[in-house]
Coordinates of C-alpha atoms in Angstrom, one line a residue:
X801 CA -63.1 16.1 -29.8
X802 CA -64.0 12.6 -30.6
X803 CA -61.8 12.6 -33.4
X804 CA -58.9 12.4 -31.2
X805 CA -59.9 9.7 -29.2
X806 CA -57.9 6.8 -31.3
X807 CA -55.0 9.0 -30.8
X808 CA -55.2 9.2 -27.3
X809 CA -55.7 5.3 -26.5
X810 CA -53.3 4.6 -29.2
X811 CA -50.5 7.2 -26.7
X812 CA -51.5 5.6 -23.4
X813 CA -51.3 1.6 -24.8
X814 CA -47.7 2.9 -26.2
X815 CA -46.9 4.4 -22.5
X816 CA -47.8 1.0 -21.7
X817 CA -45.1 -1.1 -23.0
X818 CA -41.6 -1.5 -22.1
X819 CA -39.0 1.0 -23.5
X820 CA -35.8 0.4 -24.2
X821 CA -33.1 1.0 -21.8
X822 CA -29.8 -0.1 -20.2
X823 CA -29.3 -1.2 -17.0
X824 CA -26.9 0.6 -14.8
X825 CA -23.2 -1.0 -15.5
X826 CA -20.0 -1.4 -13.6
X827 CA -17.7 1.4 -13.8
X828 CA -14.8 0.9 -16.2
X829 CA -11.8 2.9 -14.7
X830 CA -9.4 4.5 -16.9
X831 CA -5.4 3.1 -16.1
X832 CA -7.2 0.4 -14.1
X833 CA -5.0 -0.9 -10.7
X834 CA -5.7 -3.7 -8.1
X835 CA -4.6 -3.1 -4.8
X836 CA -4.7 -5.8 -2.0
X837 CA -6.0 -3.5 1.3
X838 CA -7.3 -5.6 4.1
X839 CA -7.6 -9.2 5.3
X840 CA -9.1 -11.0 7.7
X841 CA -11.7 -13.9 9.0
X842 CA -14.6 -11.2 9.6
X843 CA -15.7 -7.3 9.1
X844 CA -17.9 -4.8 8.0
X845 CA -18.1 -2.9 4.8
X846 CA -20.2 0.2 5.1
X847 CA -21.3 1.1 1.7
X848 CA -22.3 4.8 0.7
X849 CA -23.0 4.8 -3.0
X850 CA -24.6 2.8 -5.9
X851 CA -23.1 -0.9 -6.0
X852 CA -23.9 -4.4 -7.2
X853 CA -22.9 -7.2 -5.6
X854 CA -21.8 -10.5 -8.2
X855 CA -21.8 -14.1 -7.0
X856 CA -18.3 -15.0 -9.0
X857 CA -19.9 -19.1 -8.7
X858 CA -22.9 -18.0 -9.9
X859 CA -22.4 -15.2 -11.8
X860 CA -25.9 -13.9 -10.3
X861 CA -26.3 -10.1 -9.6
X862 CA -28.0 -8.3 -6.5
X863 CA -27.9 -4.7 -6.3
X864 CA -27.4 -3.4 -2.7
X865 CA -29.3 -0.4 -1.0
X866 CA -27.6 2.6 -0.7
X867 CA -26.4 2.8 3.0
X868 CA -26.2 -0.4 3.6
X869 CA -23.6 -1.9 5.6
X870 CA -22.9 -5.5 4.5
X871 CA -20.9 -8.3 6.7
X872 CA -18.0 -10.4 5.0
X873 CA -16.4 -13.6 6.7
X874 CA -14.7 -16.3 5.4
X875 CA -16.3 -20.2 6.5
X876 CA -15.9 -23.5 5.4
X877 CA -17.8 -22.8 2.2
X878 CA -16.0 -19.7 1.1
X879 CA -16.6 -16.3 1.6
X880 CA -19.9 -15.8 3.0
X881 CA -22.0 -11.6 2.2
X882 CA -25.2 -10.7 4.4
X883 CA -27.3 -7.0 5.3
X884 CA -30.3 -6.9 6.0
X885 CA -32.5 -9.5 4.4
X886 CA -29.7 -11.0 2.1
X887 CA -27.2 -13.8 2.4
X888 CA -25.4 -15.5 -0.3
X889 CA -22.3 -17.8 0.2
X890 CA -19.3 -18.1 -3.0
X891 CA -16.5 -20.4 -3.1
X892 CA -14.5 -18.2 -5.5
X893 CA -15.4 -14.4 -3.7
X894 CA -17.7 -11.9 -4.7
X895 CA -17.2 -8.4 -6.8
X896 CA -18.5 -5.9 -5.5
X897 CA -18.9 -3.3 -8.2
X898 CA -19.6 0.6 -8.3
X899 CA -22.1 1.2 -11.4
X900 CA -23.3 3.9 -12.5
X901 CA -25.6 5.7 -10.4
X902 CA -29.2 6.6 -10.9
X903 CA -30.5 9.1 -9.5
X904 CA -32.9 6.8 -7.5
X905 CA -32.7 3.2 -6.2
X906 CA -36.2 0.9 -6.6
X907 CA -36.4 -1.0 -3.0
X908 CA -39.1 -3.5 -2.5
X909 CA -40.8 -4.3 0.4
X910 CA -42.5 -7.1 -0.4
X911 CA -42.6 -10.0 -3.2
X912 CA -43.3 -7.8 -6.5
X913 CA -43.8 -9.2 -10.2
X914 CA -42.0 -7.5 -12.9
X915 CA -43.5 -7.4 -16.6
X916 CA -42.9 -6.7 -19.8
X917 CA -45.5 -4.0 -19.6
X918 CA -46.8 -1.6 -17.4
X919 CA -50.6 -3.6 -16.3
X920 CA -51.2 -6.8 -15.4
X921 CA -52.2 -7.9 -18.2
X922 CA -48.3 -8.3 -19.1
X923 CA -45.9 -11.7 -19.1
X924 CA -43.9 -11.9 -15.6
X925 CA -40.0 -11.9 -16.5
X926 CA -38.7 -11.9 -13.1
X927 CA -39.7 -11.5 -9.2
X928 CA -38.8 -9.7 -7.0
X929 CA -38.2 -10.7 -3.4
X930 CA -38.7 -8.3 -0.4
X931 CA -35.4 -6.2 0.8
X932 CA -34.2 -6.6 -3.3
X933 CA -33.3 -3.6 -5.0
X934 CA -33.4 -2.3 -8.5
X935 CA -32.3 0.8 -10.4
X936 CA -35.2 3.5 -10.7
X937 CA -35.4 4.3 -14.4
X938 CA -39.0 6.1 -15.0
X939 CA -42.4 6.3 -13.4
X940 CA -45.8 6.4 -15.1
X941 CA -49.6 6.4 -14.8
X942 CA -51.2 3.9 -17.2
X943 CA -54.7 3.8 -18.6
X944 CA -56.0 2.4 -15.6
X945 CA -54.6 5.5 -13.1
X946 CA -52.5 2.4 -12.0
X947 CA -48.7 4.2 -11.3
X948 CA -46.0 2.1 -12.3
X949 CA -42.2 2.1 -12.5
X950 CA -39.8 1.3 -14.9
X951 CA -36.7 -0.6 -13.0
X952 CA -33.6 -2.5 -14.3
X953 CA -31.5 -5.3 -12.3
X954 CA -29.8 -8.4 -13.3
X955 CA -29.8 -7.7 -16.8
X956 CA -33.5 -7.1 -17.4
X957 CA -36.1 -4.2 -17.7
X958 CA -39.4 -4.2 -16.9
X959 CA -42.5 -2.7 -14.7
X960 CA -43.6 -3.1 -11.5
X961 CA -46.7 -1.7 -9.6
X962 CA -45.9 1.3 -7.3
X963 CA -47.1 0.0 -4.2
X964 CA -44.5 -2.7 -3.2
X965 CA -41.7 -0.2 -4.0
X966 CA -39.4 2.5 -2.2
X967 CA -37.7 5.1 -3.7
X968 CA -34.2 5.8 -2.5
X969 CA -32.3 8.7 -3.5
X970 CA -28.6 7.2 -5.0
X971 CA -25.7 9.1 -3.5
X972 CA -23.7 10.7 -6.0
X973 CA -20.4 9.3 -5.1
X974 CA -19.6 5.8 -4.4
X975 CA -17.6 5.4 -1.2
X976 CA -16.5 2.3 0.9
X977 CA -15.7 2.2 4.6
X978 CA -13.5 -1.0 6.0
X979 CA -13.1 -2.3 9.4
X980 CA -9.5 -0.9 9.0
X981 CA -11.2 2.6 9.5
X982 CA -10.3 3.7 6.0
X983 CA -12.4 5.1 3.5
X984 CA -11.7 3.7 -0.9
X985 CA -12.7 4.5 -4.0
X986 CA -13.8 2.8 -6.4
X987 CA -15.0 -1.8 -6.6
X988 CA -13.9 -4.8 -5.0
X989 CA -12.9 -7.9 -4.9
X990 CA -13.5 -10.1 -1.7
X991 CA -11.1 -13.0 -2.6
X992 CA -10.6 -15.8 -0.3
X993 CA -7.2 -16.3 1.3
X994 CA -6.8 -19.4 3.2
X995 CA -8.8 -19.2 6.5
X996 CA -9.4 -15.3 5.7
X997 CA -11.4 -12.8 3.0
X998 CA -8.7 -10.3 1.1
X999 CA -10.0 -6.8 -0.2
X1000 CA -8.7 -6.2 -3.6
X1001 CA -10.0 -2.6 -4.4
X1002 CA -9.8 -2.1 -8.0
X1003 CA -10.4 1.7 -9.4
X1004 CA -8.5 4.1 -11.7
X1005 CA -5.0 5.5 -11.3
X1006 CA -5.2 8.6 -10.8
X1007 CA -7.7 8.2 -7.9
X1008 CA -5.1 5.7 -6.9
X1009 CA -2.8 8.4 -6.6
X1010 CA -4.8 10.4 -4.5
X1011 CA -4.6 7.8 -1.8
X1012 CA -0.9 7.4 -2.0
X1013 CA 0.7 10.8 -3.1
X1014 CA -0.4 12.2 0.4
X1015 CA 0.6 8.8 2.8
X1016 CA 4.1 9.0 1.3
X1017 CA 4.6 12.6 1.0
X1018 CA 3.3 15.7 3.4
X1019 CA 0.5 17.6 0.9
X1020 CA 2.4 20.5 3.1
X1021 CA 5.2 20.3 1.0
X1022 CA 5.9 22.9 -2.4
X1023 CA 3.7 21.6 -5.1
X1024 CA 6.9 20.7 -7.5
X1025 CA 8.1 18.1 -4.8
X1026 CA 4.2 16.6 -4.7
X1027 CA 4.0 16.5 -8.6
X1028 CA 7.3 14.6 -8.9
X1029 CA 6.1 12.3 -6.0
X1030 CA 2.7 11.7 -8.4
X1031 CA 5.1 11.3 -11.4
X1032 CA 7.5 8.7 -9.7
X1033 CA 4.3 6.7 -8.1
X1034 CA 2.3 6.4 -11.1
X1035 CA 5.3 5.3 -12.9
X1036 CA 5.9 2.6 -10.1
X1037 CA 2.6 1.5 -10.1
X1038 CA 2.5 1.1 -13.9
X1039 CA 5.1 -1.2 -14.0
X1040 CA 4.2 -3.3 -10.4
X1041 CA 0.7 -5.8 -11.0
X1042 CA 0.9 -6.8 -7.5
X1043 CA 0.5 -3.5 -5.3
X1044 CA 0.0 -3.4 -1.4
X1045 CA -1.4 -0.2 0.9
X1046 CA 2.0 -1.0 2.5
X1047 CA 5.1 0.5 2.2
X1048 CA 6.3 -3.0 0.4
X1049 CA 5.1 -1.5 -2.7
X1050 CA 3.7 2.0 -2.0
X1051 CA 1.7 3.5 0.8
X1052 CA -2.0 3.9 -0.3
X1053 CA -4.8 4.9 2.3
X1054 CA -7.7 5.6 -0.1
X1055 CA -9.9 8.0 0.1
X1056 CA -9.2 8.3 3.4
X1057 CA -5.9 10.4 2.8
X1058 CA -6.9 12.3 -0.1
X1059 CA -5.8 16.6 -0.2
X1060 CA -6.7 19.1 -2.2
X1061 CA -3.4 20.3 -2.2
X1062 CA -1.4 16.5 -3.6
X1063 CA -4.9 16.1 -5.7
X1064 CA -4.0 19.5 -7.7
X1065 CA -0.6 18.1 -8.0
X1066 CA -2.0 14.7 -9.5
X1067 CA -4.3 16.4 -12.1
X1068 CA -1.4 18.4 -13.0
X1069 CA 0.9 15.5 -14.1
X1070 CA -2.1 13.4 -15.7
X1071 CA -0.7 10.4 -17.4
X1072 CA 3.2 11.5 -16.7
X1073 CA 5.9 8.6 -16.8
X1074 CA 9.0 8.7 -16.1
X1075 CA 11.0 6.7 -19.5
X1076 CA 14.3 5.9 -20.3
X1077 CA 15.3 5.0 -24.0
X1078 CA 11.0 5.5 -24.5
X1079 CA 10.2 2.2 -22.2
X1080 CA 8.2 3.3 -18.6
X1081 CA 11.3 3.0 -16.5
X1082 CA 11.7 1.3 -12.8
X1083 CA 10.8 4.2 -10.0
X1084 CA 11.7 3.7 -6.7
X1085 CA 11.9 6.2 -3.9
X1086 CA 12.9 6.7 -0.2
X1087 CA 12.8 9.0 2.5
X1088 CA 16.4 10.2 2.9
X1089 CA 20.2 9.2 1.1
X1090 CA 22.2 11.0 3.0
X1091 CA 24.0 13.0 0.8
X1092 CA 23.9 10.8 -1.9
X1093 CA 21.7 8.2 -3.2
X1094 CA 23.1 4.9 -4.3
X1095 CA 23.7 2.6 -7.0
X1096 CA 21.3 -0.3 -7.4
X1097 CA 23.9 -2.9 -7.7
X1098 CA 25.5 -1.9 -4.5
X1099 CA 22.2 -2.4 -2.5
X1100 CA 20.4 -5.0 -3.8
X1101 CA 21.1 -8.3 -6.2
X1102 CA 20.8 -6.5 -9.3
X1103 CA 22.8 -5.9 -12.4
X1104 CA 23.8 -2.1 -12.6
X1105 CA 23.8 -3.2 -16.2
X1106 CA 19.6 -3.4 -16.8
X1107 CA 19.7 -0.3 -14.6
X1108 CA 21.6 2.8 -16.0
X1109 CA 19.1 5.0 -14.3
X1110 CA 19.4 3.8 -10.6
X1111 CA 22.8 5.5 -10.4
X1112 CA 24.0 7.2 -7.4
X1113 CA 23.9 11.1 -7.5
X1114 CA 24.6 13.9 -5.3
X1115 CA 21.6 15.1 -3.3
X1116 CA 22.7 18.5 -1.8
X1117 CA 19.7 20.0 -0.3
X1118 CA 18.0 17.5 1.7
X1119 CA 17.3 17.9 5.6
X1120 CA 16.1 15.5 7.8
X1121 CA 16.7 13.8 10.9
X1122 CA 18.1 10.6 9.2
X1123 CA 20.9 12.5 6.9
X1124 CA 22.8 11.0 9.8
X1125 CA 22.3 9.0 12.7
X1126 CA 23.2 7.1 15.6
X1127 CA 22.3 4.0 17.2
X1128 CA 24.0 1.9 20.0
X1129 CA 22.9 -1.9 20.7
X1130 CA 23.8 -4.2 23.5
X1131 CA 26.1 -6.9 22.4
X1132 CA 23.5 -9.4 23.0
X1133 CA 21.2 -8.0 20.2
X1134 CA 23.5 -8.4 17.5
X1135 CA 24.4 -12.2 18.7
X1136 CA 20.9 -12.9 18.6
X1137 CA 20.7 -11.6 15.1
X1138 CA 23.7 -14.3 14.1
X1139 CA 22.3 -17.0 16.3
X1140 CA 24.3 -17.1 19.1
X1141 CA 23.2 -17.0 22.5
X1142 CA 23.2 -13.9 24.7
X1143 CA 25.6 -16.0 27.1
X1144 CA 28.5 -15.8 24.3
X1145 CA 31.4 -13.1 24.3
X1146 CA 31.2 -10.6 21.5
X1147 CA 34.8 -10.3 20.9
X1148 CA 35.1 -8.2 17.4
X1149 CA 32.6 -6.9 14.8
X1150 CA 33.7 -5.8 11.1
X1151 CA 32.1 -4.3 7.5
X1152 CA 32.3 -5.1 4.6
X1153 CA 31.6 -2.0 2.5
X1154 CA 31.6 -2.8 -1.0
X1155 CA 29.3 -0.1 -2.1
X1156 CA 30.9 2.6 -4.3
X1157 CA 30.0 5.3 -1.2
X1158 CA 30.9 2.5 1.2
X1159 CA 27.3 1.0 1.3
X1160 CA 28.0 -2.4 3.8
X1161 CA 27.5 -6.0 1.9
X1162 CA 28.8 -8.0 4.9
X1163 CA 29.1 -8.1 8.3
X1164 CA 31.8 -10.4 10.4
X1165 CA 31.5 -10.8 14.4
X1166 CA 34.2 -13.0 16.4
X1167 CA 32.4 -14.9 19.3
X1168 CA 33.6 -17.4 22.0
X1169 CA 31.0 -19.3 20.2
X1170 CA 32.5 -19.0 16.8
X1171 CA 32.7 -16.8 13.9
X1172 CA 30.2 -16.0 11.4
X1173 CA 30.2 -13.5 8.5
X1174 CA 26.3 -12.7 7.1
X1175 CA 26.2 -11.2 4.0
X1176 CA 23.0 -10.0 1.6
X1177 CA 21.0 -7.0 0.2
X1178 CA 20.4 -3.9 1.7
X1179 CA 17.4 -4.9 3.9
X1180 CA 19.2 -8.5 5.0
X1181 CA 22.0 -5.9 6.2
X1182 CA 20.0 -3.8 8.4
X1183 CA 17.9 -6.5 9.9
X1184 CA 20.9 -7.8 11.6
X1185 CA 20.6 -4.2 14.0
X1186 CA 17.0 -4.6 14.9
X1187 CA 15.4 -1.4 16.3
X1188 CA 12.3 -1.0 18.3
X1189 CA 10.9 1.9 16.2
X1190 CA 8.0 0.3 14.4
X1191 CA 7.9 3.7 12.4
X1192 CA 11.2 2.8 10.8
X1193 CA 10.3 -1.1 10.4
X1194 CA 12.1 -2.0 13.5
X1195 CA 15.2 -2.6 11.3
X1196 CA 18.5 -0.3 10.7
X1197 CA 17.9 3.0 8.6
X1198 CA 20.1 1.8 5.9
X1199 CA 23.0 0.2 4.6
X1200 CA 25.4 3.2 4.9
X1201 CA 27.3 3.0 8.3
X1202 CA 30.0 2.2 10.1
X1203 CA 30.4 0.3 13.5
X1204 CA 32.7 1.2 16.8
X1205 CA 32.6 -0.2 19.9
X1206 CA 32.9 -0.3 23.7
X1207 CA 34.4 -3.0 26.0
X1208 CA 33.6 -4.8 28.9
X1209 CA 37.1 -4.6 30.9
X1210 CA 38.5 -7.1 33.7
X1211 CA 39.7 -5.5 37.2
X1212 CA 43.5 -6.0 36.3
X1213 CA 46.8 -4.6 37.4
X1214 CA 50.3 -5.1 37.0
X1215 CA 53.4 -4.3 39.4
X1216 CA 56.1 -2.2 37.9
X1217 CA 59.3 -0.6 39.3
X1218 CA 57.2 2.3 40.4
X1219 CA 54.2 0.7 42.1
X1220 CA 50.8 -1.0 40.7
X1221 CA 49.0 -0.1 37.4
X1222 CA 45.9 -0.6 36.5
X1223 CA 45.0 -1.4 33.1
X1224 CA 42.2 -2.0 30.5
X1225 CA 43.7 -4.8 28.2
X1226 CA 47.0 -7.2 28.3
X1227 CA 47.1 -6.6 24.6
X1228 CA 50.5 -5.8 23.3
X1229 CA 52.1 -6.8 26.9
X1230 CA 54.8 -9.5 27.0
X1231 CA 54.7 -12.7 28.7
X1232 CA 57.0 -15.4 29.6
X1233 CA 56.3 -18.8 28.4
X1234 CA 58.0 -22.1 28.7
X1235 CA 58.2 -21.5 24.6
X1236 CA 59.7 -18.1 25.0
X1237 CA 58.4 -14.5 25.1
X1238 CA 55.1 -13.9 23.3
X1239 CA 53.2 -10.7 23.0
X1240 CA 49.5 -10.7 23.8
X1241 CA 46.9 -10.0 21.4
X1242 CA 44.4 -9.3 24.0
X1243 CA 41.9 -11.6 22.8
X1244 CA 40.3 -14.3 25.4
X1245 CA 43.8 -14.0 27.2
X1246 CA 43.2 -16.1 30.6
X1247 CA 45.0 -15.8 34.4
X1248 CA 46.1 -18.2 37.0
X1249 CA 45.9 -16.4 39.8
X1250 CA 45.6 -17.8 43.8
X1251 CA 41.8 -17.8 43.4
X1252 CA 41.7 -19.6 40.1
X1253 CA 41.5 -18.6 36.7
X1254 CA 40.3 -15.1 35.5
X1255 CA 39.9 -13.7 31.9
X1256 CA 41.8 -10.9 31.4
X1257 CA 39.4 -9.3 28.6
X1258 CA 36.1 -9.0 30.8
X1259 CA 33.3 -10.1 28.8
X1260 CA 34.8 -8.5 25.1
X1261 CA 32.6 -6.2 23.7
X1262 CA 29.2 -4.5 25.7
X1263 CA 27.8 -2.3 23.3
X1264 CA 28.1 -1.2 19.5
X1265 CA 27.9 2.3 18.3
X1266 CA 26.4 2.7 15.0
X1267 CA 26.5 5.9 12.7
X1268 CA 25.4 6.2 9.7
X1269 CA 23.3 7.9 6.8
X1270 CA 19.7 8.2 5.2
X1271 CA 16.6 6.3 5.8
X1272 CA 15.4 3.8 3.5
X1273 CA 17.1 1.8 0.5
X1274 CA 18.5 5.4 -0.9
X1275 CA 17.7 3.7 -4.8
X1276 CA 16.0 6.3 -7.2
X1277 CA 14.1 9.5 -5.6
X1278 CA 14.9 11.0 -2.1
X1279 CA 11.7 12.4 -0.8
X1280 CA 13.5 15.2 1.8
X1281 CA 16.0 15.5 -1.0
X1282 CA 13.0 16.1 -3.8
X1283 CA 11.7 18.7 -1.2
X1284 CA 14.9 20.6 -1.5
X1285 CA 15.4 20.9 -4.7
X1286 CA 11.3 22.1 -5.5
X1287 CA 12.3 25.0 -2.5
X1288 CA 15.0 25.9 -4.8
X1289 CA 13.1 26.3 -7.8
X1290 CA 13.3 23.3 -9.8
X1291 CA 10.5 22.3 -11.6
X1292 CA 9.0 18.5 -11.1
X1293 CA 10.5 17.2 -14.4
X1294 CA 13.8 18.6 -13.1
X1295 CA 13.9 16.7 -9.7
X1296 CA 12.8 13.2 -11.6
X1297 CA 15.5 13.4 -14.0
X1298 CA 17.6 14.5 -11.4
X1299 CA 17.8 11.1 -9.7
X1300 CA 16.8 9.3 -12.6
X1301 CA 19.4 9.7 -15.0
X1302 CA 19.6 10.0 -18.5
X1303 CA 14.9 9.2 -18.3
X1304 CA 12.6 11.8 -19.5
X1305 CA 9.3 13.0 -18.4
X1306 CA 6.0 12.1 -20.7
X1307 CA 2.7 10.4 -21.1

């Protein structure tokens, strides 16, 4: 047996030094997308998964427990990161990366040298502070019956003694929970914003879409209706570098939202676009047209020209609540929206409808205060009828309506052969003038009577009456209209090239 000894000393020095190995990196993500998700002063970010924390002054690394709940707040200094144990402060933010997970997290308990080698008898290359964490690589016992692990952080890979040294098990899948009470995917960036910290979250697109398919679209609905919803949002979000969870891009609510149902629909249009003359083509979608859907040029400040796909088309099988509406609003709301003061008389209100399907461009009201005509896109349109319905943006469903009205009317009368009348308006009566006979128009027509003078209109108009059609800017894809056509057997590709016209469907 002897003449195995050298063999054996010469295994367990070998065991003894350093093997090669990489530490844990940040995930790359495939179609990679930034979207701004929360801000504010102060919160919490409860962490469940493998992630490193970088100082982006610094460039310094920490790796962060698994489970650990870290606090972010904005101060004088920057943006300001503690848990348990930690605290670091960076003018410029911090990434907060997912890496790839080990199957085990090194967490040290007290101050523990790493060396090149697994003994003491090995050079120190970095030092480990209690409450620090390090990726688990590899554990062994060396010629001494010491037990030692192999750990990786900050860019180095050494040994450290057992005893110092926790083992946590790594969850499998990294997940984030914000103050907002949403759940995300994937890294982030906490960026300072003036006196607050925003959350850029930063993963792939696909898992993108799995936040947004279902927030702006029912995973109830037929499949066909959720893969052309997946087609048309990754196509958006393709072309848009500044995207919001809000619907001022497209609705995302991470991880959070996610269905099995809209996440089959995803994987089943992997990597589809929507393309016209082979470039990715502008996407936009809506709730409800109305019927139809309309031309870009007639809604916003566009050039049709750039656009030949935003075209309006029939859309014959949506149904919904908005394919037409009605709305009535106190005189006084709509001369707050042109400035005036509640105290003025609303005398007349008229459209301009431009629009080839009669989409309103301008709107005109007569006031004892003046006149005023207000004129703008689609959105600067329905501001000017201001609803209370924060689930429709507190502004007008669209652009497509018309207006009629009811009056405010004066006690009046008028002695005829037969007897007294009373009447509404003195428009169209004549009177006699020291000029002659005039006829009345009926507008801000005033009385001297015995008790002094009296308007003969009343206070002009009390209310306006507002009907119109479809919910939303009604450019590109109608959701409800979408869900029609997919009950009717169209296939996804069908319903995007539907309202996209003349584009095609590929990766």
């Amino acid at each position: 047996m002897k003449k195995f000894y050298p063999f054996l000393c010469l295994l367990l020095l070998f065991s003894a030094f350093p093997k090669t190995g990489k530490a844990a990196e940040p995930i790359q993500y495939q179609n990679k997308v930034d979207v701004s998700i929360f801000l504010a002063a102060s919160f919490p970010m409860a962490l469940n998964g493998a992630y490193q924390l970088v100082n982006k002054d610094t460039g310094k690394v920490q790796i962060i427990p698994p489970e650990t709940t870290i606090s972010v707040k904005k101060d004088t200094a920057g943006v300001t990161v503690t848990y348990t144990g930690f605290s670091a402060t960076s003018a410029k933010g911090f990434d907060l990366q997912e890496v790839s997970s080990t199957k085990k997290i090194a967490y040290f308990t007290y101050e523990t040298d790493m060396r090149r080698g697994a003994s003491t008898g090995y050079d120190v290359i970095h030092t480990f502070q209690g409450n620090d964490t390090a990726d688990f690589l590899e554990e062994i016992t060396n010629s001494q019956g010491q037990v030692w692990y192999r750990v990786t952080a900050a860019g180095k890979t050494g040994w450290v003694p057992f005893m110092y040294v926790n083992l946590l098990d790594a969850p499998s899948e990294s997940l984030t929970k914000i103050n907002n009470n949403l759940t995300y995917r994937g890294s982030f960036f906490l960026k300072p914003n003036g006196s607050k910290v925003e959350v850029l979250n930063t993963l792939g697109m696909e898992d993108y879409l799995k936040g947004v398919v279902p927030s702006e679209m029912p995973a109830s609905w037929h499949k066909e209706a959720l893969k052309a919803q997946a087609i048309v949002a990754r196509t958006y979000a393709t072309r848009i570098r500044a995207l919001t969870s809000t619907a001022a891009s497209q609705v995302y609510r991470g991880y959070t939202a996610e269905d099995p149902r809209s996440n089959a629909a995803i994987k089943e249009t992997e990597g589809l676009l929507v393309k016209y003359g082979g470039k990715v083509a502008e996407t936009f979608f809506f709730s409800t047209s109305g019927g139809k859907t309309a031309n870009v040029g007639d809604v916003w400040n566009s050039n049709q020209s750039y656009y030949p796909y935003l075209v309006s088309v029939d859309d014959p099988y949506e149904t919904s609540k908005y394919t037409s509406w009605t709305e009535v609003f106190p005189a006084s709301t709509i001369l707050k929206s042109f400035g005036y003061p509640a105290t003025a008389t609303l005398y007349n209100i008229t459209l301009s409808k431009t629009g080839a399907n009669g989409e309103v461009r301008g709107v005109t009201i007569e006031t004892s205060a003046g006149t005023m005509t207000k004129t703008g896109n689609e959105q600067q349109i329905r501001q000017l009828f201001p609803l209370n319905n924060p689930g429709a943006y507190n502004i007008l469903y669209s652009n497509w309506f018309d207006v009629s009205v009811k009056r405010e009317t004066a006690d009046m009368s008028v002695q005829t052969s037969t007897g007294t009348e009373a009447i509404e308006s003195l428009k169209g009566y004549t009177v006699q003038t020291p000029q002659g006979t005039v006829t009345l128009d009926g507008s801000g027509v005033s009385i001297q009577t015995s008790g002094g003078v009296v308007s003969s209109e009343g206070s002009g108009i009390s209310e306006i009456i507002v009907t119109g059609k479809g919910w939303g800017h009604r450019i590109g894809m109608s959701q409800y209209g979408a869900k029609g056509f997919a009950e009717r057997g169209y296939t996804a590709e069908q319903i995007v090239t539907h309202y996209f016209k003349g584009t095609t469907v590929s990766k």
